Amino acid sequence: MAAGTIRYWAAAKAAAGTAEEPYAASTLAEALDGVRERHPGELTRVLRRCSFLIDGNPVGARGHETVRLAEGGTVEVLPPFAGG
């Protein structure tokens, strides 16, 4: 299991009520399960529309259970942006 930071942007940040928080997970799927447990409600809905960067690299269409997280890594949660 790796420990790192999840950073929220725009609507995800508003729904989470924080700009960032730690994760302890082996995969992106596990990290997002933890997020949903800590922030039920609006953030769970926002996550369905988000894209993710892992240490600066886009996840794209890969299954979240296949995306391994590194010790000290960063998960960026990016909701769709208006006009972009």
PDB file of N, CA, C and O in Angstrom:
ATOM      1  N   MET A   1       0.852  -1.179   0.000  1.00  0.00           N
ATOM      2  CA  MET A   1       0.000   0.000   0.000  1.00  0.00           C
ATOM      3  C   MET A   1       0.892   1.235   0.000  1.00  0.00           C
ATOM      4  O   MET A   1       1.860   1.311   0.736  1.00  0.00           O
ATOM      5  N   ALA A   2       0.536   2.193  -0.843  1.00  0.00           N
ATOM      6  CA  ALA A   2       1.300   3.428  -0.968  1.00  0.00           C
ATOM      7  C   ALA A   2       0.561   4.568  -0.278  1.00  0.00           C
ATOM      8  O   ALA A   2      -0.661   4.555  -0.166  1.00  0.00           O
ATOM      9  N   ALA A   3       1.307   5.556   0.147  1.00  0.00           N
ATOM     10  CA  ALA A   3       0.732   6.767   0.733  1.00  0.00           C
ATOM     11  C   ALA A   3       1.124   7.946  -0.135  1.00  0.00           C
ATOM     12  O   ALA A   3       2.262   8.029  -0.606  1.00  0.00           O
ATOM     13  N   GLY A   4       0.176   8.843  -0.362  1.00  0.00           N
ATOM     14  CA  GLY A   4       0.442  10.020  -1.175  1.00  0.00           C
ATOM     15  C   GLY A   4      -0.641  11.058  -0.959  1.00  0.00           C
ATOM     16  O   GLY A   4      -1.301  11.075   0.077  1.00  0.00           O
ATOM     17  N   THR A   5      -0.826  11.918  -1.963  1.00  0.00           N
ATOM     18  CA  THR A   5      -1.746  13.046  -1.851  1.00  0.00           C
ATOM     19  C   THR A   5      -2.748  13.038  -3.001  1.00  0.00           C
ATOM     20  O   THR A   5      -2.374  12.816  -4.146  1.00  0.00           O
ATOM     21  N   ILE A   6      -4.002  13.298  -2.668  1.00  0.00           N
ATOM     22  CA  ILE A   6      -5.041  13.529  -3.664  1.00  0.00           C
ATOM     23  C   ILE A   6      -5.293  15.029  -3.685  1.00  0.00           C
ATOM     24  O   ILE A   6      -5.540  15.636  -2.634  1.00  0.00           O
ATOM     25  N   ARG A   7      -5.231  15.626  -4.885  1.00  0.00           N
ATOM     26  CA  ARG A   7      -5.515  17.054  -5.043  1.00  0.00           C
ATOM     27  C   ARG A   7      -6.802  17.213  -5.845  1.00  0.00           C
ATOM     28  O   ARG A   7      -6.967  16.607  -6.889  1.00  0.00           O
ATOM     29  N   TYR A   8      -7.668  18.063  -5.327  1.00  0.00           N
ATOM     30  CA  TYR A   8      -8.955  18.323  -5.964  1.00  0.00           C
ATOM     31  C   TYR A   8      -8.936  19.691  -6.634  1.00  0.00           C
ATOM     32  O   TYR A   8      -8.396  20.642  -6.088  1.00  0.00           O
ATOM     33  N   TRP A   9      -9.577  19.790  -7.805  1.00  0.00           N
ATOM     34  CA  TRP A   9      -9.640  21.037  -8.544  1.00  0.00           C
ATOM     35  C   TRP A   9     -11.087  21.410  -8.832  1.00  0.00           C
ATOM     36  O   TRP A   9     -11.939  20.550  -9.032  1.00  0.00           O
ATOM     37  N   ALA A  10     -11.366  22.702  -8.876  1.00  0.00           N
ATOM     38  CA  ALA A  10     -12.648  23.273  -9.286  1.00  0.00           C
ATOM     39  C   ALA A  10     -13.820  22.644  -8.520  1.00  0.00           C
ATOM     40  O   ALA A  10     -13.836  22.687  -7.295  1.00  0.00           O
ATOM     41  N   ALA A  11     -14.800  22.078  -9.229  1.00  0.00           N
ATOM     42  CA  ALA A  11     -16.003  21.524  -8.592  1.00  0.00           C
ATOM     43  C   ALA A  11     -15.676  20.382  -7.636  1.00  0.00           C
ATOM     44  O   ALA A  11     -16.353  20.208  -6.629  1.00  0.00           O
ATOM     45  N   ALA A  12     -14.629  19.623  -7.929  1.00  0.00           N
ATOM     46  CA  ALA A  12     -14.234  18.537  -7.020  1.00  0.00           C
ATOM     47  C   ALA A  12     -13.729  19.117  -5.698  1.00  0.00           C
ATOM     48  O   ALA A  12     -14.034  18.597  -4.629  1.00  0.00           O
ATOM     49  N   LYS A  13     -12.972  20.193  -5.776  1.00  0.00           N
ATOM     50  CA  LYS A  13     -12.472  20.860  -4.568  1.00  0.00           C
ATOM     51  C   LYS A  13     -13.633  21.389  -3.734  1.00  0.00           C
ATOM     52  O   LYS A  13     -13.665  21.221  -2.509  1.00  0.00           O
ATOM     53  N   ALA A  14     -14.596  22.018  -4.387  1.00  0.00           N
ATOM     54  CA  ALA A  14     -15.764  22.537  -3.675  1.00  0.00           C
ATOM     55  C   ALA A  14     -16.554  21.408  -3.014  1.00  0.00           C
ATOM     56  O   ALA A  14     -16.972  21.517  -1.866  1.00  0.00           O
ATOM     57  N   ALA A  15     -16.745  20.307  -3.730  1.00  0.00           N
ATOM     58  CA  ALA A  15     -17.521  19.185  -3.192  1.00  0.00           C
ATOM     59  C   ALA A  15     -16.798  18.476  -2.056  1.00  0.00           C
ATOM     60  O   ALA A  15     -17.431  18.008  -1.110  1.00  0.00           O
ATOM     61  N   ALA A  16     -15.467  18.405  -2.143  1.00  0.00           N
ATOM     62  CA  ALA A  16     -14.684  17.755  -1.085  1.00  0.00           C
ATOM     63  C   ALA A  16     -14.545  18.648   0.141  1.00  0.00           C
ATOM     64  O   ALA A  16     -14.336  18.165   1.247  1.00  0.00           O
ATOM     65  N   GLY A  17     -14.620  19.961  -0.076  1.00  0.00           N
ATOM     66  CA  GLY A  17     -14.434  20.893   1.034  1.00  0.00           C
ATOM     67  C   GLY A  17     -12.976  21.045   1.431  1.00  0.00           C
ATOM     68  O   GLY A  17     -12.663  21.554   2.497  1.00  0.00           O
ATOM     69  N   THR A  18     -12.077  20.606   0.555  1.00  0.00           N
ATOM     70  CA  THR A  18     -10.646  20.707   0.819  1.00  0.00           C
ATOM     71  C   THR A  18      -9.910  20.683  -0.515  1.00  0.00           C
ATOM     72  O   THR A  18     -10.422  20.141  -1.498  1.00  0.00           O
ATOM     73  N   ALA A  19      -8.725  21.251  -0.536  1.00  0.00           N
ATOM     74  CA  ALA A  19      -7.915  21.249  -1.758  1.00  0.00           C
ATOM     75  C   ALA A  19      -7.146  19.948  -1.923  1.00  0.00           C
ATOM     76  O   ALA A  19      -6.856  19.533  -3.039  1.00  0.00           O
ATOM     77  N   GLU A  20      -6.821  19.306  -0.811  1.00  0.00           N
ATOM     78  CA  GLU A  20      -6.079  18.044  -0.894  1.00  0.00           C
ATOM     79  C   GLU A  20      -6.213  17.266   0.398  1.00  0.00           C
ATOM     80  O   GLU A  20      -6.577  17.809   1.434  1.00  0.00           O
ATOM     81  N   GLU A  21      -5.915  15.977   0.283  1.00  0.00           N
ATOM     82  CA  GLU A  21      -5.929  15.091   1.439  1.00  0.00           C
ATOM     83  C   GLU A  21      -5.054  13.881   1.133  1.00  0.00           C
ATOM     84  O   GLU A  21      -4.745  13.611  -0.027  1.00  0.00           O
ATOM     85  N   PRO A  22      -4.634  13.154   2.155  1.00  0.00           N
ATOM     86  CA  PRO A  22      -3.774  11.992   1.912  1.00  0.00           C
ATOM     87  C   PRO A  22      -4.558  10.787   1.415  1.00  0.00           C
ATOM     88  O   PRO A  22      -5.767  10.686   1.622  1.00  0.00           O
ATOM     89  N   TYR A  23      -3.843   9.902   0.732  1.00  0.00           N
ATOM     90  CA  TYR A  23      -4.406   8.588   0.394  1.00  0.00           C
ATOM     91  C   TYR A  23      -3.475   7.513   0.921  1.00  0.00           C
ATOM     92  O   TYR A  23      -2.286   7.741   1.096  1.00  0.00           O
ATOM     93  N   ALA A  24      -4.030   6.347   1.170  1.00  0.00           N
ATOM     94  CA  ALA A  24      -3.288   5.133   1.490  1.00  0.00           C
ATOM     95  C   ALA A  24      -3.961   4.035   0.689  1.00  0.00           C
ATOM     96  O   ALA A  24      -5.020   3.537   1.066  1.00  0.00           O
ATOM     97  N   ALA A  25      -3.386   3.709  -0.466  1.00  0.00           N
ATOM     98  CA  ALA A  25      -4.024   2.764  -1.384  1.00  0.00           C
ATOM     99  C   ALA A  25      -2.989   2.229  -2.360  1.00  0.00           C
ATOM    100  O   ALA A  25      -1.965   2.869  -2.597  1.00  0.00           O
ATOM    101  N   SER A  26      -3.264   1.081  -2.938  1.00  0.00           N
ATOM    102  CA  SER A  26      -2.380   0.483  -3.946  1.00  0.00           C
ATOM    103  C   SER A  26      -2.756   0.895  -5.360  1.00  0.00           C
ATOM    104  O   SER A  26      -1.902   0.964  -6.231  1.00  0.00           O
ATOM    105  N   THR A  27      -4.054   1.148  -5.583  1.00  0.00           N
ATOM    106  CA  THR A  27      -4.532   1.489  -6.925  1.00  0.00           C
ATOM    107  C   THR A  27      -5.415   2.735  -6.865  1.00  0.00           C
ATOM    108  O   THR A  27      -5.911   3.113  -5.792  1.00  0.00           O
ATOM    109  N   LEU A  28      -5.634   3.324  -8.028  1.00  0.00           N
ATOM    110  CA  LEU A  28      -6.535   4.467  -8.102  1.00  0.00           C
ATOM    111  C   LEU A  28      -7.933   4.075  -7.646  1.00  0.00           C
ATOM    112  O   LEU A  28      -8.598   4.839  -6.949  1.00  0.00           O
ATOM    113  N   ALA A  29      -8.397   2.889  -8.011  1.00  0.00           N
ATOM    114  CA  ALA A  29      -9.733   2.433  -7.589  1.00  0.00           C
ATOM    115  C   ALA A  29      -9.846   2.420  -6.070  1.00  0.00           C
ATOM    116  O   ALA A  29     -10.848   2.878  -5.509  1.00  0.00           O
ATOM    117  N   GLU A  30      -8.832   1.911  -5.381  1.00  0.00           N
ATOM    118  CA  GLU A  30      -8.849   1.871  -3.914  1.00  0.00           C
ATOM    119  C   GLU A  30      -8.841   3.283  -3.331  1.00  0.00           C
ATOM    120  O   GLU A  30      -9.556   3.565  -2.365  1.00  0.00           O
ATOM    121  N   ALA A  31      -8.039   4.170  -3.910  1.00  0.00           N
ATOM    122  CA  ALA A  31      -7.985   5.549  -3.418  1.00  0.00           C
ATOM    123  C   ALA A  31      -9.341   6.229  -3.584  1.00  0.00           C
ATOM    124  O   ALA A  31      -9.811   6.925  -2.677  1.00  0.00           O
ATOM    125  N   LEU A  32      -9.989   6.022  -4.733  1.00  0.00           N
ATOM    126  CA  LEU A  32     -11.293   6.638  -4.969  1.00  0.00           C
ATOM    127  C   LEU A  32     -12.381   6.025  -4.093  1.00  0.00           C
ATOM    128  O   LEU A  32     -13.304   6.733  -3.675  1.00  0.00           O
ATOM    129  N   ASP A  33     -12.271   4.748  -3.780  1.00  0.00           N
ATOM    130  CA  ASP A  33     -13.214   4.140  -2.826  1.00  0.00           C
ATOM    131  C   ASP A  33     -13.107   4.847  -1.477  1.00  0.00           C
ATOM    132  O   ASP A  33     -14.115   5.141  -0.835  1.00  0.00           O
ATOM    133  N   GLY A  34     -11.873   5.131  -1.049  1.00  0.00           N
ATOM    134  CA  GLY A  34     -11.664   5.856   0.205  1.00  0.00           C
ATOM    135  C   GLY A  34     -12.251   7.256   0.161  1.00  0.00           C
ATOM    136  O   GLY A  34     -12.853   7.730   1.136  1.00  0.00           O
ATOM    137  N   VAL A  35     -12.093   7.930  -0.968  1.00  0.00           N
ATOM    138  CA  VAL A  35     -12.661   9.270  -1.138  1.00  0.00           C
ATOM    139  C   VAL A  35     -14.184   9.210  -1.007  1.00  0.00           C
ATOM    140  O   VAL A  35     -14.787  10.023  -0.316  1.00  0.00           O
ATOM    141  N   ARG A  36     -14.799   8.237  -1.661  1.00  0.00           N
ATOM    142  CA  ARG A  36     -16.268   8.115  -1.610  1.00  0.00           C
ATOM    143  C   ARG A  36     -16.755   7.831  -0.189  1.00  0.00           C
ATOM    144  O   ARG A  36     -17.817   8.312   0.214  1.00  0.00           O
ATOM    145  N   GLU A  37     -15.992   7.066   0.575  1.00  0.00           N
ATOM    146  CA  GLU A  37     -16.367   6.790   1.965  1.00  0.00           C
ATOM    147  C   GLU A  37     -16.272   8.055   2.821  1.00  0.00           C
ATOM    148  O   GLU A  37     -17.130   8.296   3.664  1.00  0.00           O
ATOM    149  N   ARG A  38     -15.216   8.852   2.592  1.00  0.00           N
ATOM    150  CA  ARG A  38     -15.011  10.065   3.396  1.00  0.00           C
ATOM    151  C   ARG A  38     -15.932  11.202   2.986  1.00  0.00           C
ATOM    152  O   ARG A  38     -16.237  12.074   3.796  1.00  0.00           O
ATOM    153  N   HIS A  39     -16.347  11.215   1.716  1.00  0.00           N
ATOM    154  CA  HIS A  39     -17.134  12.335   1.185  1.00  0.00           C
ATOM    155  C   HIS A  39     -18.347  11.830   0.408  1.00  0.00           C
ATOM    156  O   HIS A  39     -18.441  12.033  -0.804  1.00  0.00           O
ATOM    157  N   PRO A  40     -19.290  11.173   1.077  1.00  0.00           N
ATOM    158  CA  PRO A  40     -20.481  10.733   0.356  1.00  0.00           C
ATOM    159  C   PRO A  40     -21.280  11.960  -0.086  1.00  0.00           C
ATOM    160  O   PRO A  40     -21.163  13.029   0.482  1.00  0.00           O
ATOM    161  N   GLY A  41     -22.039  11.797  -1.133  1.00  0.00           N
ATOM    162  CA  GLY A  41     -22.871  12.913  -1.589  1.00  0.00           C
ATOM    163  C   GLY A  41     -22.327  13.534  -2.853  1.00  0.00           C
ATOM    164  O   GLY A  41     -21.994  12.841  -3.820  1.00  0.00           O
ATOM    165  N   GLU A  42     -22.210  14.855  -2.857  1.00  0.00           N
ATOM    166  CA  GLU A  42     -21.882  15.609  -4.077  1.00  0.00           C
ATOM    167  C   GLU A  42     -20.548  15.186  -4.695  1.00  0.00           C
ATOM    168  O   GLU A  42     -20.456  15.053  -5.917  1.00  0.00           O
ATOM    169  N   LEU A  43     -19.519  14.951  -3.905  1.00  0.00           N
ATOM    170  CA  LEU A  43     -18.227  14.572  -4.490  1.00  0.00           C
ATOM    171  C   LEU A  43     -18.333  13.246  -5.233  1.00  0.00           C
ATOM    172  O   LEU A  43     -17.751  13.078  -6.306  1.00  0.00           O
ATOM    173  N   THR A  44     -19.093  12.324  -4.716  1.00  0.00           N
ATOM    174  CA  THR A  44     -19.296  11.047  -5.400  1.00  0.00           C
ATOM    175  C   THR A  44     -19.894  11.280  -6.787  1.00  0.00           C
ATOM    176  O   THR A  44     -19.471  10.656  -7.761  1.00  0.00           O
ATOM    177  N   ARG A  45     -20.844  12.195  -6.888  1.00  0.00           N
ATOM    178  CA  ARG A  45     -21.440  12.521  -8.186  1.00  0.00           C
ATOM    179  C   ARG A  45     -20.436  13.226  -9.103  1.00  0.00           C
ATOM    180  O   ARG A  45     -20.361  12.933 -10.298  1.00  0.00           O
ATOM    181  N   VAL A  46     -19.651  14.135  -8.557  1.00  0.00           N
ATOM    182  CA  VAL A  46     -18.656  14.855  -9.354  1.00  0.00           C
ATOM    183  C   VAL A  46     -17.597  13.892  -9.899  1.00  0.00           C
ATOM    184  O   VAL A  46     -17.171  14.011 -11.050  1.00  0.00           O
ATOM    185  N   LEU A  47     -17.185  12.922  -9.099  1.00  0.00           N
ATOM    186  CA  LEU A  47     -16.133  11.980  -9.522  1.00  0.00           C
ATOM    187  C   LEU A  47     -16.501  11.231 -10.797  1.00  0.00           C
ATOM    188  O   LEU A  47     -15.617  10.860 -11.570  1.00  0.00           O
ATOM    189  N   ARG A  48     -17.775  11.002 -11.025  1.00  0.00           N
ATOM    190  CA  ARG A  48     -18.216  10.276 -12.229  1.00  0.00           C
ATOM    191  C   ARG A  48     -17.832  11.001 -13.513  1.00  0.00           C
ATOM    192  O   ARG A  48     -17.717  10.388 -14.563  1.00  0.00           O
ATOM    193  N   ARG A  49     -17.665  12.321 -13.424  1.00  0.00           N
ATOM    194  CA  ARG A  49     -17.351  13.127 -14.609  1.00  0.00           C
ATOM    195  C   ARG A  49     -15.888  13.556 -14.665  1.00  0.00           C
ATOM    196  O   ARG A  49     -15.497  14.263 -15.601  1.00  0.00           O
ATOM    197  N   CYS A  50     -15.099  13.164 -13.700  1.00  0.00           N
ATOM    198  CA  CYS A  50     -13.717  13.633 -13.600  1.00  0.00           C
ATOM    199  C   CYS A  50     -12.747  12.817 -14.445  1.00  0.00           C
ATOM    200  O   CYS A  50     -12.984  11.653 -14.745  1.00  0.00           O
ATOM    201  N   SER A  51     -11.652  13.475 -14.776  1.00  0.00           N
ATOM    202  CA  SER A  51     -10.488  12.767 -15.313  1.00  0.00           C
ATOM    203  C   SER A  51      -9.413  12.836 -14.232  1.00  0.00           C
ATOM    204  O   SER A  51      -9.514  13.635 -13.289  1.00  0.00           O
ATOM    205  N   PHE A  52      -8.394  11.996 -14.370  1.00  0.00           N
ATOM    206  CA  PHE A  52      -7.391  11.876 -13.320  1.00  0.00           C
ATOM    207  C   PHE A  52      -5.993  11.889 -13.912  1.00  0.00           C
ATOM    208  O   PHE A  52      -5.753  11.325 -14.980  1.00  0.00           O
ATOM    209  N   LEU A  53      -5.100  12.542 -13.192  1.00  0.00           N
ATOM    210  CA  LEU A  53      -3.673  12.489 -13.500  1.00  0.00           C
ATOM    211  C   LEU A  53      -2.992  11.800 -12.334  1.00  0.00           C
ATOM    212  O   LEU A  53      -3.276  12.100 -11.172  1.00  0.00           O
ATOM    213  N   ILE A  54      -2.096  10.886 -12.643  1.00  0.00           N
ATOM    214  CA  ILE A  54      -1.296  10.216 -11.618  1.00  0.00           C
ATOM    215  C   ILE A  54       0.148  10.650 -11.842  1.00  0.00           C
ATOM    216  O   ILE A  54       0.736  10.346 -12.884  1.00  0.00           O
ATOM    217  N   ASP A  55       0.673  11.397 -10.898  1.00  0.00           N
ATOM    218  CA  ASP A  55       2.037  11.925 -11.007  1.00  0.00           C
ATOM    219  C   ASP A  55       2.250  12.612 -12.357  1.00  0.00           C
ATOM    220  O   ASP A  55       3.268  12.444 -13.024  1.00  0.00           O
ATOM    221  N   GLY A  56       1.241  13.373 -12.787  1.00  0.00           N
ATOM    222  CA  GLY A  56       1.321  14.147 -14.014  1.00  0.00           C
ATOM    223  C   GLY A  56       0.940  13.410 -15.280  1.00  0.00           C
ATOM    224  O   GLY A  56       0.902  14.003 -16.354  1.00  0.00           O
ATOM    225  N   ASN A  57       0.639  12.121 -15.182  1.00  0.00           N
ATOM    226  CA  ASN A  57       0.296  11.322 -16.364  1.00  0.00           C
ATOM    227  C   ASN A  57      -1.204  11.029 -16.392  1.00  0.00           C
ATOM    228  O   ASN A  57      -1.772  10.564 -15.409  1.00  0.00           O
ATOM    229  N   PRO A  58      -1.862  11.278 -17.541  1.00  0.00           N
ATOM    230  CA  PRO A  58      -3.303  11.028 -17.634  1.00  0.00           C
ATOM    231  C   PRO A  58      -3.644   9.544 -17.521  1.00  0.00           C
ATOM    232  O   PRO A  58      -2.949   8.694 -18.071  1.00  0.00           O
ATOM    233  N   VAL A  59      -4.721   9.257 -16.808  1.00  0.00           N
ATOM    234  CA  VAL A  59      -5.212   7.885 -16.670  1.00  0.00           C
ATOM    235  C   VAL A  59      -5.942   7.462 -17.941  1.00  0.00           C
ATOM    236  O   VAL A  59      -5.837   6.317 -18.380  1.00  0.00           O
ATOM    237  N   GLY A  60      -6.682   8.385 -18.534  1.00  0.00           N
ATOM    238  CA  GLY A  60      -7.425   8.073 -19.752  1.00  0.00           C
ATOM    239  C   GLY A  60      -8.486   7.017 -19.497  1.00  0.00           C
ATOM    240  O   GLY A  60      -9.143   7.012 -18.460  1.00  0.00           O
ATOM    241  N   ALA A  61      -8.618   6.084 -20.426  1.00  0.00           N
ATOM    242  CA  ALA A  61      -9.667   5.059 -20.360  1.00  0.00           C
ATOM    243  C   ALA A  61      -9.245   3.805 -19.594  1.00  0.00           C
ATOM    244  O   ALA A  61     -10.013   2.859 -19.504  1.00  0.00           O
ATOM    245  N   ARG A  62      -8.028   3.791 -19.035  1.00  0.00           N
ATOM    246  CA  ARG A  62      -7.588   2.603 -18.282  1.00  0.00           C
ATOM    247  C   ARG A  62      -8.498   2.361 -17.085  1.00  0.00           C
ATOM    248  O   ARG A  62      -8.974   3.299 -16.452  1.00  0.00           O
ATOM    249  N   GLY A  63      -8.721   1.107 -16.781  1.00  0.00           N
ATOM    250  CA  GLY A  63      -9.498   0.745 -15.599  1.00  0.00           C
ATOM    251  C   GLY A  63      -8.787   1.216 -14.346  1.00  0.00           C
ATOM    252  O   GLY A  63      -7.581   0.997 -14.196  1.00  0.00           O
ATOM    253  N   HIS A  64      -9.514   1.867 -13.460  1.00  0.00           N
ATOM    254  CA  HIS A  64      -8.896   2.422 -12.256  1.00  0.00           C
ATOM    255  C   HIS A  64      -8.248   1.352 -11.384  1.00  0.00           C
ATOM    256  O   HIS A  64      -7.297   1.634 -10.660  1.00  0.00           O
ATOM    257  N   GLU A  65      -8.754   0.120 -11.461  1.00  0.00           N
ATOM    258  CA  GLU A  65      -8.162  -0.966 -10.667  1.00  0.00           C
ATOM    259  C   GLU A  65      -6.800  -1.388 -11.220  1.00  0.00           C
ATOM    260  O   GLU A  65      -6.037  -2.070 -10.531  1.00  0.00           O
ATOM    261  N   THR A  66      -6.466  -0.981 -12.432  1.00  0.00           N
ATOM    262  CA  THR A  66      -5.166  -1.343 -13.030  1.00  0.00           C
ATOM    263  C   THR A  66      -4.112  -0.255 -12.857  1.00  0.00           C
ATOM    264  O   THR A  66      -2.955  -0.479 -13.182  1.00  0.00           O
ATOM    265  N   VAL A  67      -4.523   0.907 -12.343  1.00  0.00           N
ATOM    266  CA  VAL A  67      -3.610   2.046 -12.207  1.00  0.00           C
ATOM    267  C   VAL A  67      -2.969   2.002 -10.828  1.00  0.00           C
ATOM    268  O   VAL A  67      -3.610   2.280  -9.814  1.00  0.00           O
ATOM    269  N   ARG A  68      -1.690   1.638 -10.792  1.00  0.00           N
ATOM    270  CA  ARG A  68      -0.954   1.519  -9.535  1.00  0.00           C
ATOM    271  C   ARG A  68      -0.526   2.894  -9.035  1.00  0.00           C
ATOM    272  O   ARG A  68      -0.166   3.773  -9.830  1.00  0.00           O
ATOM    273  N   LEU A  69      -0.557   3.075  -7.727  1.00  0.00           N
ATOM    274  CA  LEU A  69      -0.125   4.324  -7.110  1.00  0.00           C
ATOM    275  C   LEU A  69       1.240   4.136  -6.454  1.00  0.00           C
ATOM    276  O   LEU A  69       1.511   3.086  -5.876  1.00  0.00           O
ATOM    277  N   ALA A  70       2.061   5.165  -6.546  1.00  0.00           N
ATOM    278  CA  ALA A  70       3.413   5.120  -6.010  1.00  0.00           C
ATOM    279  C   ALA A  70       3.472   5.770  -4.630  1.00  0.00           C
ATOM    280  O   ALA A  70       2.686   6.674  -4.326  1.00  0.00           O
ATOM    281  N   GLU A  71       4.403   5.330  -3.834  1.00  0.00           N
ATOM    282  CA  GLU A  71       4.672   5.962  -2.547  1.00  0.00           C
ATOM    283  C   GLU A  71       5.057   7.421  -2.801  1.00  0.00           C
ATOM    284  O   GLU A  71       5.904   7.717  -3.647  1.00  0.00           O
ATOM    285  N   GLY A  72       4.381   8.327  -2.094  1.00  0.00           N
ATOM    286  CA  GLY A  72       4.662   9.746  -2.251  1.00  0.00           C
ATOM    287  C   GLY A  72       4.073  10.356  -3.511  1.00  0.00           C
ATOM    288  O   GLY A  72       4.388  11.486  -3.862  1.00  0.00           O
ATOM    289  N   GLY A  73       3.201   9.624  -4.187  1.00  0.00           N
ATOM    290  CA  GLY A  73       2.616  10.084  -5.447  1.00  0.00           C
ATOM    291  C   GLY A  73       1.506  11.096  -5.257  1.00  0.00           C
ATOM    292  O   GLY A  73       1.088  11.408  -4.140  1.00  0.00           O
ATOM    293  N   THR A  74       1.025  11.590  -6.393  1.00  0.00           N
ATOM    294  CA  THR A  74      -0.054  12.577  -6.402  1.00  0.00           C
ATOM    295  C   THR A  74      -1.130  12.166  -7.392  1.00  0.00           C
ATOM    296  O   THR A  74      -0.827  11.841  -8.542  1.00  0.00           O
ATOM    297  N   VAL A  75      -2.365  12.182  -6.927  1.00  0.00           N
ATOM    298  CA  VAL A  75      -3.536  11.958  -7.774  1.00  0.00           C
ATOM    299  C   VAL A  75      -4.224  13.310  -7.924  1.00  0.00           C
ATOM    300  O   VAL A  75      -4.600  13.929  -6.939  1.00  0.00           O
ATOM    301  N   GLU A  76      -4.363  13.775  -9.164  1.00  0.00           N
ATOM    302  CA  GLU A  76      -5.061  15.030  -9.454  1.00  0.00           C
ATOM    303  C   GLU A  76      -6.469  14.678  -9.932  1.00  0.00           C
ATOM    304  O   GLU A  76      -6.622  13.863 -10.854  1.00  0.00           O
ATOM    305  N   VAL A  77      -7.483  15.276  -9.315  1.00  0.00           N
ATOM    306  CA  VAL A  77      -8.882  15.031  -9.663  1.00  0.00           C
ATOM    307  C   VAL A  77      -9.375  16.251 -10.444  1.00  0.00           C
ATOM    308  O   VAL A  77      -9.501  17.334  -9.876  1.00  0.00           O
ATOM    309  N   LEU A  78      -9.635  16.060 -11.730  1.00  0.00           N
ATOM    310  CA  LEU A  78      -9.954  17.166 -12.634  1.00  0.00           C
ATOM    311  C   LEU A  78     -11.366  17.042 -13.198  1.00  0.00           C
ATOM    312  O   LEU A  78     -11.615  16.254 -14.102  1.00  0.00           O
ATOM    313  N   PRO A  79     -12.299  17.828 -12.686  1.00  0.00           N
ATOM    314  CA  PRO A  79     -13.646  17.827 -13.264  1.00  0.00           C
ATOM    315  C   PRO A  79     -13.615  18.563 -14.597  1.00  0.00           C
ATOM    316  O   PRO A  79     -12.675  19.311 -14.878  1.00  0.00           O
ATOM    317  N   PRO A  80     -14.647  18.383 -15.417  1.00  0.00           N
ATOM    318  CA  PRO A  80     -14.703  19.150 -16.667  1.00  0.00           C
ATOM    319  C   PRO A  80     -14.722  20.647 -16.361  1.00  0.00           C
ATOM    320  O   PRO A  80     -15.353  21.076 -15.402  1.00  0.00           O
ATOM    321  N   PHE A  81     -14.002  21.405 -17.140  1.00  0.00           N
ATOM    322  CA  PHE A  81     -13.947  22.848 -16.940  1.00  0.00           C
ATOM    323  C   PHE A  81     -14.805  23.540 -17.982  1.00  0.00           C
ATOM    324  O   PHE A  81     -14.792  23.139 -19.155  1.00  0.00           O
ATOM    325  N   ALA A  82     -15.515  24.567 -17.587  1.00  0.00           N
ATOM    326  CA  ALA A  82     -16.327  25.338 -18.533  1.00  0.00           C
ATOM    327  C   ALA A  82     -15.411  25.985 -19.571  1.00  0.00           C
ATOM    328  O   ALA A  82     -14.381  26.549 -19.226  1.00  0.00           O
ATOM    329  N   GLY A  83     -15.759  25.837 -20.818  1.00  0.00           N
ATOM    330  CA  GLY A  83     -14.991  26.465 -21.877  1.00  0.00           C
ATOM    331  C   GLY A  83     -13.708  25.760 -22.221  1.00  0.00           C
ATOM    332  O   GLY A  83     -12.944  26.221 -23.035  1.00  0.00           O
ATOM    333  N   GLY A  84     -13.408  24.625 -21.585  1.00  0.00           N
ATOM    334  CA  GLY A  84     -12.152  23.978 -21.896  1.00  0.00           C
ATOM    335  C   GLY A  84     -12.285  22.541 -21.841  1.00  0.00           C
ATOM    336  O   GLY A  84     -11.676  21.658 -22.125  1.00  0.00           O
TER     337      GLY A  84
END
